Every structure is written in structure tokens, then in C-alpha cells.
PDB file of C-alpha atoms in Angstrom:
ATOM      1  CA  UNK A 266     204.443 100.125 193.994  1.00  0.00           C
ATOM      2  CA  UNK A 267     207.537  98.533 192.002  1.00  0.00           C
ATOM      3  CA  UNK A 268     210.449  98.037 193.359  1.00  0.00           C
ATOM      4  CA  UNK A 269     212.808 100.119 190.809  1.00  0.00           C
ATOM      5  CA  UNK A 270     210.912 103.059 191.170  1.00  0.00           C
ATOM      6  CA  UNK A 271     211.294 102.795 195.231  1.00  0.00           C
ATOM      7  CA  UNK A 272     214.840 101.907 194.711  1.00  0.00           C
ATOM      8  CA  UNK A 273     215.146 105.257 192.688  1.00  0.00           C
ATOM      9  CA  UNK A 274     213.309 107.266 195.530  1.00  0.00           C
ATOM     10  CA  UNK A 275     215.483 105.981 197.667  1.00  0.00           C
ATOM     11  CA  UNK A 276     218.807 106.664 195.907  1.00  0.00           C
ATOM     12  CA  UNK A 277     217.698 110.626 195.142  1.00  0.00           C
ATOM     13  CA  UNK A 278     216.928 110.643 199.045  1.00  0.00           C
ATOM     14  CA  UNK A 279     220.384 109.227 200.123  1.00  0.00           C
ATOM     15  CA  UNK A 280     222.400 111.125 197.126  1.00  0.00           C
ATOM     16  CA  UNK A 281     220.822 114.180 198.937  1.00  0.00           C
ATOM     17  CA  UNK A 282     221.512 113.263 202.738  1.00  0.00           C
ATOM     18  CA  UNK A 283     225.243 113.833 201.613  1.00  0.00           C
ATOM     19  CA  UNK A 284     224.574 116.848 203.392  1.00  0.00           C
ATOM     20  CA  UNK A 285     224.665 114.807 206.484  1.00  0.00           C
ATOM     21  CA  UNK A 286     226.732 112.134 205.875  1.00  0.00           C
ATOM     22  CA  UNK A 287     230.015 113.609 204.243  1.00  0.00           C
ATOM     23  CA  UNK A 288     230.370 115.611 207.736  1.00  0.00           C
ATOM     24  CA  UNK A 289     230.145 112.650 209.609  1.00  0.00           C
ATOM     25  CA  UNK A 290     232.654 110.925 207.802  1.00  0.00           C
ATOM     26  CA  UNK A 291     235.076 113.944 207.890  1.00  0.00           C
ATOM     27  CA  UNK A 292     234.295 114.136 211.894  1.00  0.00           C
ATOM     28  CA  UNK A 293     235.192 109.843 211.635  1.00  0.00           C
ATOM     29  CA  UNK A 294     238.356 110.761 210.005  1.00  0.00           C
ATOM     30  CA  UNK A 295     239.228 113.622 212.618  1.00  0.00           C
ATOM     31  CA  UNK A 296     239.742 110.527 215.086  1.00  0.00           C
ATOM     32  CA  UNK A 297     240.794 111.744 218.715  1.00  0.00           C
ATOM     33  CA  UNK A 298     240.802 114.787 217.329  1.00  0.00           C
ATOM     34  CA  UNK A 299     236.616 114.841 218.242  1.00  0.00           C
ATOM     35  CA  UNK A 300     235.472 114.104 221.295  1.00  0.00           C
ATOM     36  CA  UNK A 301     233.624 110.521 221.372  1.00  0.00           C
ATOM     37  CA  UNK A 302     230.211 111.768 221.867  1.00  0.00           C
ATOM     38  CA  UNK A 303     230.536 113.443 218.211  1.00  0.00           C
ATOM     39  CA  UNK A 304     232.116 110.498 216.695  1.00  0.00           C
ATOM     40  CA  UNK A 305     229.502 108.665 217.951  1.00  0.00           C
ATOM     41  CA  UNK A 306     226.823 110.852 216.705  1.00  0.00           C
ATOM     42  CA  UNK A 307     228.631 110.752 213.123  1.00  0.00           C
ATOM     43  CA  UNK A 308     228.756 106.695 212.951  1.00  0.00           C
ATOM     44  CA  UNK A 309     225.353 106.656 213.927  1.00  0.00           C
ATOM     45  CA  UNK A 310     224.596 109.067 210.794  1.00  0.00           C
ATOM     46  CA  UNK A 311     227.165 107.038 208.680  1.00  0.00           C
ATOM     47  CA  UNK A 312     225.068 103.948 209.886  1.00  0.00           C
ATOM     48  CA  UNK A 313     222.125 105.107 208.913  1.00  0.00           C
ATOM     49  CA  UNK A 314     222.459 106.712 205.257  1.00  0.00           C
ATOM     50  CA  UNK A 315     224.623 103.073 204.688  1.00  0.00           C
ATOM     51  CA  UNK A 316     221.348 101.428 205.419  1.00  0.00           C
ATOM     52  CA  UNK A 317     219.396 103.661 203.290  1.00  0.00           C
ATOM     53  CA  UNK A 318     221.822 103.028 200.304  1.00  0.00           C
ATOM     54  CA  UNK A 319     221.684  98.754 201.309  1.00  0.00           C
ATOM     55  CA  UNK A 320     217.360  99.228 201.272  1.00  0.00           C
ATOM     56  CA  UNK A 321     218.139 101.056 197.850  1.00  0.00           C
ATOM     57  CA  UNK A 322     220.276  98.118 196.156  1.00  0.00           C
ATOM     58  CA  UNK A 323     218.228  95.618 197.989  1.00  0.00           C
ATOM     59  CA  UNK A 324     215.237  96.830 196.415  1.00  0.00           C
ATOM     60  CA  UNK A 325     216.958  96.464 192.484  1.00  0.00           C
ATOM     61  CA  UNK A 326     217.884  92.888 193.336  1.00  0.00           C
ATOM     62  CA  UNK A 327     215.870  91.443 195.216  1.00  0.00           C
ATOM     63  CA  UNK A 328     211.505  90.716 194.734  1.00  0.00           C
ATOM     64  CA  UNK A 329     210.422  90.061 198.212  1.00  0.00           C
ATOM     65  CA  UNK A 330     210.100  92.959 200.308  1.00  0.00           C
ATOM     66  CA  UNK A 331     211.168  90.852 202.822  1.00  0.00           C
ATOM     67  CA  UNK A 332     214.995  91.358 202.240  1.00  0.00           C
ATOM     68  CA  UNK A 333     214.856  95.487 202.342  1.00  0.00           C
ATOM     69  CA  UNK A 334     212.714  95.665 205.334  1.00  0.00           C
ATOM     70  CA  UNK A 335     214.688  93.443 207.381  1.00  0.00           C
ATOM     71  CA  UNK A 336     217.859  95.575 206.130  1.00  0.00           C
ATOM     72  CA  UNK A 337     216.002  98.572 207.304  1.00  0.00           C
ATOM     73  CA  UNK A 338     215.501  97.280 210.619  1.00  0.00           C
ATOM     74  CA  UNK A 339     218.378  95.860 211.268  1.00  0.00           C
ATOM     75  CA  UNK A 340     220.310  99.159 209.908  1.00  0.00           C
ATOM     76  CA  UNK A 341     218.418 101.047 212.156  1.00  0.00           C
ATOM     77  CA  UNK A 342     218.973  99.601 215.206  1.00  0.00           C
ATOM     78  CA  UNK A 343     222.936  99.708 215.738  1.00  0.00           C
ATOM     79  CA  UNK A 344     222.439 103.475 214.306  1.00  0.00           C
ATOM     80  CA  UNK A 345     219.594 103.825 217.363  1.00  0.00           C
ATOM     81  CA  UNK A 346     222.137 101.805 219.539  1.00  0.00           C
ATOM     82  CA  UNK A 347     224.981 104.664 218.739  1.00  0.00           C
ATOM     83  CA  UNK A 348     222.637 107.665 218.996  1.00  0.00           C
ATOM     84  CA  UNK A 349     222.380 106.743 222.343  1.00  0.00           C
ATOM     85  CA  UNK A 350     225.350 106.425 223.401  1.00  0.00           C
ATOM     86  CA  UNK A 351     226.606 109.294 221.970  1.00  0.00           C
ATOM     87  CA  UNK A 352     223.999 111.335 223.884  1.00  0.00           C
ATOM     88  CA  UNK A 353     225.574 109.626 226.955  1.00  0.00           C
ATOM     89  CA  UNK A 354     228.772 110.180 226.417  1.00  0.00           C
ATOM     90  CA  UNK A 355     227.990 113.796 225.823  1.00  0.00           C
ATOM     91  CA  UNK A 356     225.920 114.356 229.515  1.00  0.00           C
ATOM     92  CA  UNK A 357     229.387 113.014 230.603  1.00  0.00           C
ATOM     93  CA  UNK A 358     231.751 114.819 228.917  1.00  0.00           C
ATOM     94  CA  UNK A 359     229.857 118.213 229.881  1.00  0.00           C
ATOM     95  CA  UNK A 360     229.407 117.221 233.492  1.00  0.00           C
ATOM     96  CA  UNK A 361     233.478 116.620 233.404  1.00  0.00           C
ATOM     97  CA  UNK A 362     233.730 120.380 231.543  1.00  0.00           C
ATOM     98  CA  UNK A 363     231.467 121.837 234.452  1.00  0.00           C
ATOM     99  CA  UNK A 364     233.696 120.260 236.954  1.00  0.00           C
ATOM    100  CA  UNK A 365     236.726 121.467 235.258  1.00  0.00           C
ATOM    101  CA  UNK A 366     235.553 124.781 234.823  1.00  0.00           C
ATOM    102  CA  UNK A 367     234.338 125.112 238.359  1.00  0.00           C
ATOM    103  CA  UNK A 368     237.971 124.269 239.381  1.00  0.00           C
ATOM    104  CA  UNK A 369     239.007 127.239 237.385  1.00  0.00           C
ATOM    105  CA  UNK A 370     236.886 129.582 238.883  1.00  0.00           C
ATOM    106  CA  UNK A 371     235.395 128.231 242.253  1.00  0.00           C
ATOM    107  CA  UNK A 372     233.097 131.105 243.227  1.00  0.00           C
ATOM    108  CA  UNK A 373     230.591 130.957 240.442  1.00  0.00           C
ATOM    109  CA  UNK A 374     228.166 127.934 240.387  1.00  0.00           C
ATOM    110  CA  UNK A 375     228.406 125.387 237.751  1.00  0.00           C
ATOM    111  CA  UNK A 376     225.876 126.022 234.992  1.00  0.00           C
ATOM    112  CA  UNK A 377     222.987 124.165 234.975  1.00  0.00           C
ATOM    113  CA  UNK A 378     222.089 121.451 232.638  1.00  0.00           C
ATOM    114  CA  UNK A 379     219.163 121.507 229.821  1.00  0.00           C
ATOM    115  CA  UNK A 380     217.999 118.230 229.003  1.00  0.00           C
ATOM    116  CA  UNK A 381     215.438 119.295 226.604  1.00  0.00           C
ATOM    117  CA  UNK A 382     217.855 117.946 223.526  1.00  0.00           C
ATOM    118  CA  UNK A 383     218.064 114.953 224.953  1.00  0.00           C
ATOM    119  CA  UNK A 384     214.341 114.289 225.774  1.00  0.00           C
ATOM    120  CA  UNK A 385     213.658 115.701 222.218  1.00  0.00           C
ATOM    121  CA  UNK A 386     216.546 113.367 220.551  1.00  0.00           C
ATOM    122  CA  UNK A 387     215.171 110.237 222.586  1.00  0.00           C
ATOM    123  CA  UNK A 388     211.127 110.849 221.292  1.00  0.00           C
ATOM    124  CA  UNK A 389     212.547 111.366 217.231  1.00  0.00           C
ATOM    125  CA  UNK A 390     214.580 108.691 217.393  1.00  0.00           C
ATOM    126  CA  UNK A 391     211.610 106.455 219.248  1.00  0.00           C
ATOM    127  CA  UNK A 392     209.448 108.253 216.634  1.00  0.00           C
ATOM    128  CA  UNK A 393     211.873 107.589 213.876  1.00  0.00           C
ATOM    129  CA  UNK A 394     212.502 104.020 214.992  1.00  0.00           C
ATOM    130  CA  UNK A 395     209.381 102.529 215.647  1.00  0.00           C
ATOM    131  CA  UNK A 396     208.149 104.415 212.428  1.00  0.00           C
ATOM    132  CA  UNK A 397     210.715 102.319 210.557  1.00  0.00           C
ATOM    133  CA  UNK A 398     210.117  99.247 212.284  1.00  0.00           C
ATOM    134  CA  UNK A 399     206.234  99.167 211.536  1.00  0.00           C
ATOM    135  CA  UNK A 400     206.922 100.096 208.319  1.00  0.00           C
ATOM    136  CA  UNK A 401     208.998  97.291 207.327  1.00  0.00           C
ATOM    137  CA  UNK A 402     206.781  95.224 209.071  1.00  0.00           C
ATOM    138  CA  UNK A 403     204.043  96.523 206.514  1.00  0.00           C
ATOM    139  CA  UNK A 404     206.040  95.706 204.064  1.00  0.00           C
ATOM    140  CA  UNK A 405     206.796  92.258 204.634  1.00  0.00           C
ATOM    141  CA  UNK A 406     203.313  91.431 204.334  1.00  0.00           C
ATOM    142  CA  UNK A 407     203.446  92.672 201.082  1.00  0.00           C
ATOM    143  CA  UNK A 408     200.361  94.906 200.506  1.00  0.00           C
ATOM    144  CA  UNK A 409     198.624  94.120 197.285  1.00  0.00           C
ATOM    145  CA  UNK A 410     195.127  96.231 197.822  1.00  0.00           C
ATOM    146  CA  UNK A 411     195.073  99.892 197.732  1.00  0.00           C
ATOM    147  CA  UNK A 412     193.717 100.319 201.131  1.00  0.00           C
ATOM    148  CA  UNK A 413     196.975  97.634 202.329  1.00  0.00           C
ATOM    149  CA  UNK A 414     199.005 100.246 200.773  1.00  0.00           C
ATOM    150  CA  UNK A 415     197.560 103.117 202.172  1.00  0.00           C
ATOM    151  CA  UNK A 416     197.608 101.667 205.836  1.00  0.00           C
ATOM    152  CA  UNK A 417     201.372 101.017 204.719  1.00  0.00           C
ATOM    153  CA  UNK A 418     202.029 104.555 204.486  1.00  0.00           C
ATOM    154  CA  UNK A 419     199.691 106.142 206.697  1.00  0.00           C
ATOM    155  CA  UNK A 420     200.490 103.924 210.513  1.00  0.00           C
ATOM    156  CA  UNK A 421     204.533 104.752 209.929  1.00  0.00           C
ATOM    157  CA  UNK A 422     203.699 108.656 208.909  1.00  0.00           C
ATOM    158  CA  UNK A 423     201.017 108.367 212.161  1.00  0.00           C
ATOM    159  CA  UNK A 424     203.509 107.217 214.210  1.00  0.00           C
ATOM    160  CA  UNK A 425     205.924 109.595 213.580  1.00  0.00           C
ATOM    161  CA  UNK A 426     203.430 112.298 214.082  1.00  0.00           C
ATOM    162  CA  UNK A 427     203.126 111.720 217.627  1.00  0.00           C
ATOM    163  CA  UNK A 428     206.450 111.436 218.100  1.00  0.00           C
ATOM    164  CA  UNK A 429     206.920 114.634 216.554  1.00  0.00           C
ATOM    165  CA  UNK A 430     203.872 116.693 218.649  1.00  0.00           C
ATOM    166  CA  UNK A 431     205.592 114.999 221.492  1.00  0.00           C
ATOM    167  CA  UNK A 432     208.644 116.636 220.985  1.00  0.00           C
ATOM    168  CA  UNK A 433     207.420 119.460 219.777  1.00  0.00           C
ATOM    169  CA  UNK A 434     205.176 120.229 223.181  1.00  0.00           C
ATOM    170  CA  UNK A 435     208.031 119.067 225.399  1.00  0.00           C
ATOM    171  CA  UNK A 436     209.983 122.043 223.860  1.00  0.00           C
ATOM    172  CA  UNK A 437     207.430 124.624 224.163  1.00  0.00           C
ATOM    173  CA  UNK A 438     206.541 123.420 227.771  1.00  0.00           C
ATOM    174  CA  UNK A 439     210.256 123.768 228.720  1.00  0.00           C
ATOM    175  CA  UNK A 440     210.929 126.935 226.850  1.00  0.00           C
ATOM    176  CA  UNK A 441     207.365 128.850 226.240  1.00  0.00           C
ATOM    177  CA  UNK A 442     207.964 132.114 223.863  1.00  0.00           C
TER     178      UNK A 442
END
């Protein structure tokens, strides 16, 4: 597949994650006015539709696929790195509102904690990560068959997949309806 017409896929996809990103920017902007957790959350977003945009550009100037795939992978990584921490920060900044709350009102028990978010957010962004990763990796070998191509697409989609069922039956384990 040619290069400008990936490049073009790729800026329609990340003109339409402004849904997305223009939040995270605005919650960026808020400063201390957010609690770290979400600011973290937001620079991970920021991080990642900045790499999608750098993967775009790279694609119009550059012929290897060598250059965009590393840019993918290396964008994703610090945007994996923040994810994380924000979820961190968060299971700490609600176990300090629990204790605060309990000081309030001392009779009633602090309410328990549902990690199900957190397993789910840690499998997507495993999912979403490794996904990537391979991807690039597919890339860089730079597929000239139709079958190459096709294994291209399919292992990161795969991948993903799993991830995805994953998720999926760790929520309807934890919450069957």
C-alpha cells in the first residue's frame, strides 16, 4: 500500500480523535485544578494522537517504513508509561477519599473498591500495545507479497482480539447480567 494514501488514513483518523484529544488538552490546561491521575490520563491521550499525527507526516516524507513504525513504537510507549501511572495515582487518590470520608462519618464502612477498570484498562492497553508493536514490526520488514500484507494486518487485528475477549469476559465474570 503507498505511503500517501496511509498518510491520508491516518490524518482523517487523528482529525477525528479531536474528540479525545481537545479534552485532554483543556484538562492539561486546567493544571492543579485536576487531580494528577486525570492529567495523567489526558497526556497520555495527548501522547498518543501526537504520535498518530508524527506516523502521519512520517509517512509523506519519508520511503522506508522503517521511520513511522519506530515513531509508532516509540510514541506508544511513554503514552503506555502515563496510562499507568495515571491508573495508579487514581487507586491512590480514592483510597485517600475513602479515608477522608470515613473520618467524616466513622460508623459506616468505607466502600469497597472495583478493580474491574483497571484490569480492563491494563488488557486494552496490553492489547493495544503489543498490537502496535507487532505491527510496526510488520512493517519494517516491508511486506511486498499479498499474503506479507495480509499477515501485516491480520496478527495486529488478532492480537487485539484477544485482548479484547479478555476484557470483555473479565467484565462479564465480575459483573454477570
Amino acid at each position: 500500500m503507498a505511503h500517501p494514501v496511509l498518510a491520508l488514513a491516518t490524518a482523517a483518523v487523528t482529525a477525528a480523535g479531536c474528540v479525545w484529544y481537545l479534552p485532554a488538552l483543556a484538562d492539561l490546561r486546567a493544571g492543579a485544578d485536576r487531580p494528577v491521575s486525570r492529567r495523567m490520563r489526558a497526556a497520555s491521550c495527548v501522547t498518543t494522537w501526537a504520535t498518530a499525527a508524527t506516523v502521519g507526516v512520517l509517512l509523506l516524507t519519508t520511503n522506508p517504513w522503517t521511520w513511522p513504525a519506530a515513531a509508532a513504537a516509540t510514541g506508544t510507549l511513554p503514552a503506555l508509561a502515563l496510562l499507568i501511572a495515571s491508573a495508579l495515582h487514581h487507586s491512590r487518590e480514592t483510597r485517600e477519599a475513602a479515608t477522608h470520608w470515613t473520618e467524616l462519618a466513622p460508623t459506616q464502612p468505607p466502600p469497597t473498591s472495583d478493580r474491574t477498570r483497571y484490569v480492563v484498562a491494563v488488557l486494552l492497553t496490553t492489547g493495544l500495545t503489543t498490537a502496535t508493536v507487532i505491527g510496526a514490526l510488520r512493517l519494517a520488514e516491508n511486506p511486498d507479497t499479498p499474503t506479507a500484507w495480509l499477515t501485516t494486518i491480520t496478527t495486529p487485528a488478532a492480537i487485539l482480539t484477544l485482548f479484547i475477549t479478555l476484557a470483555a469476559t473479565h467484565t462479564h465474570h465480575r459483573h454477570p447480567h
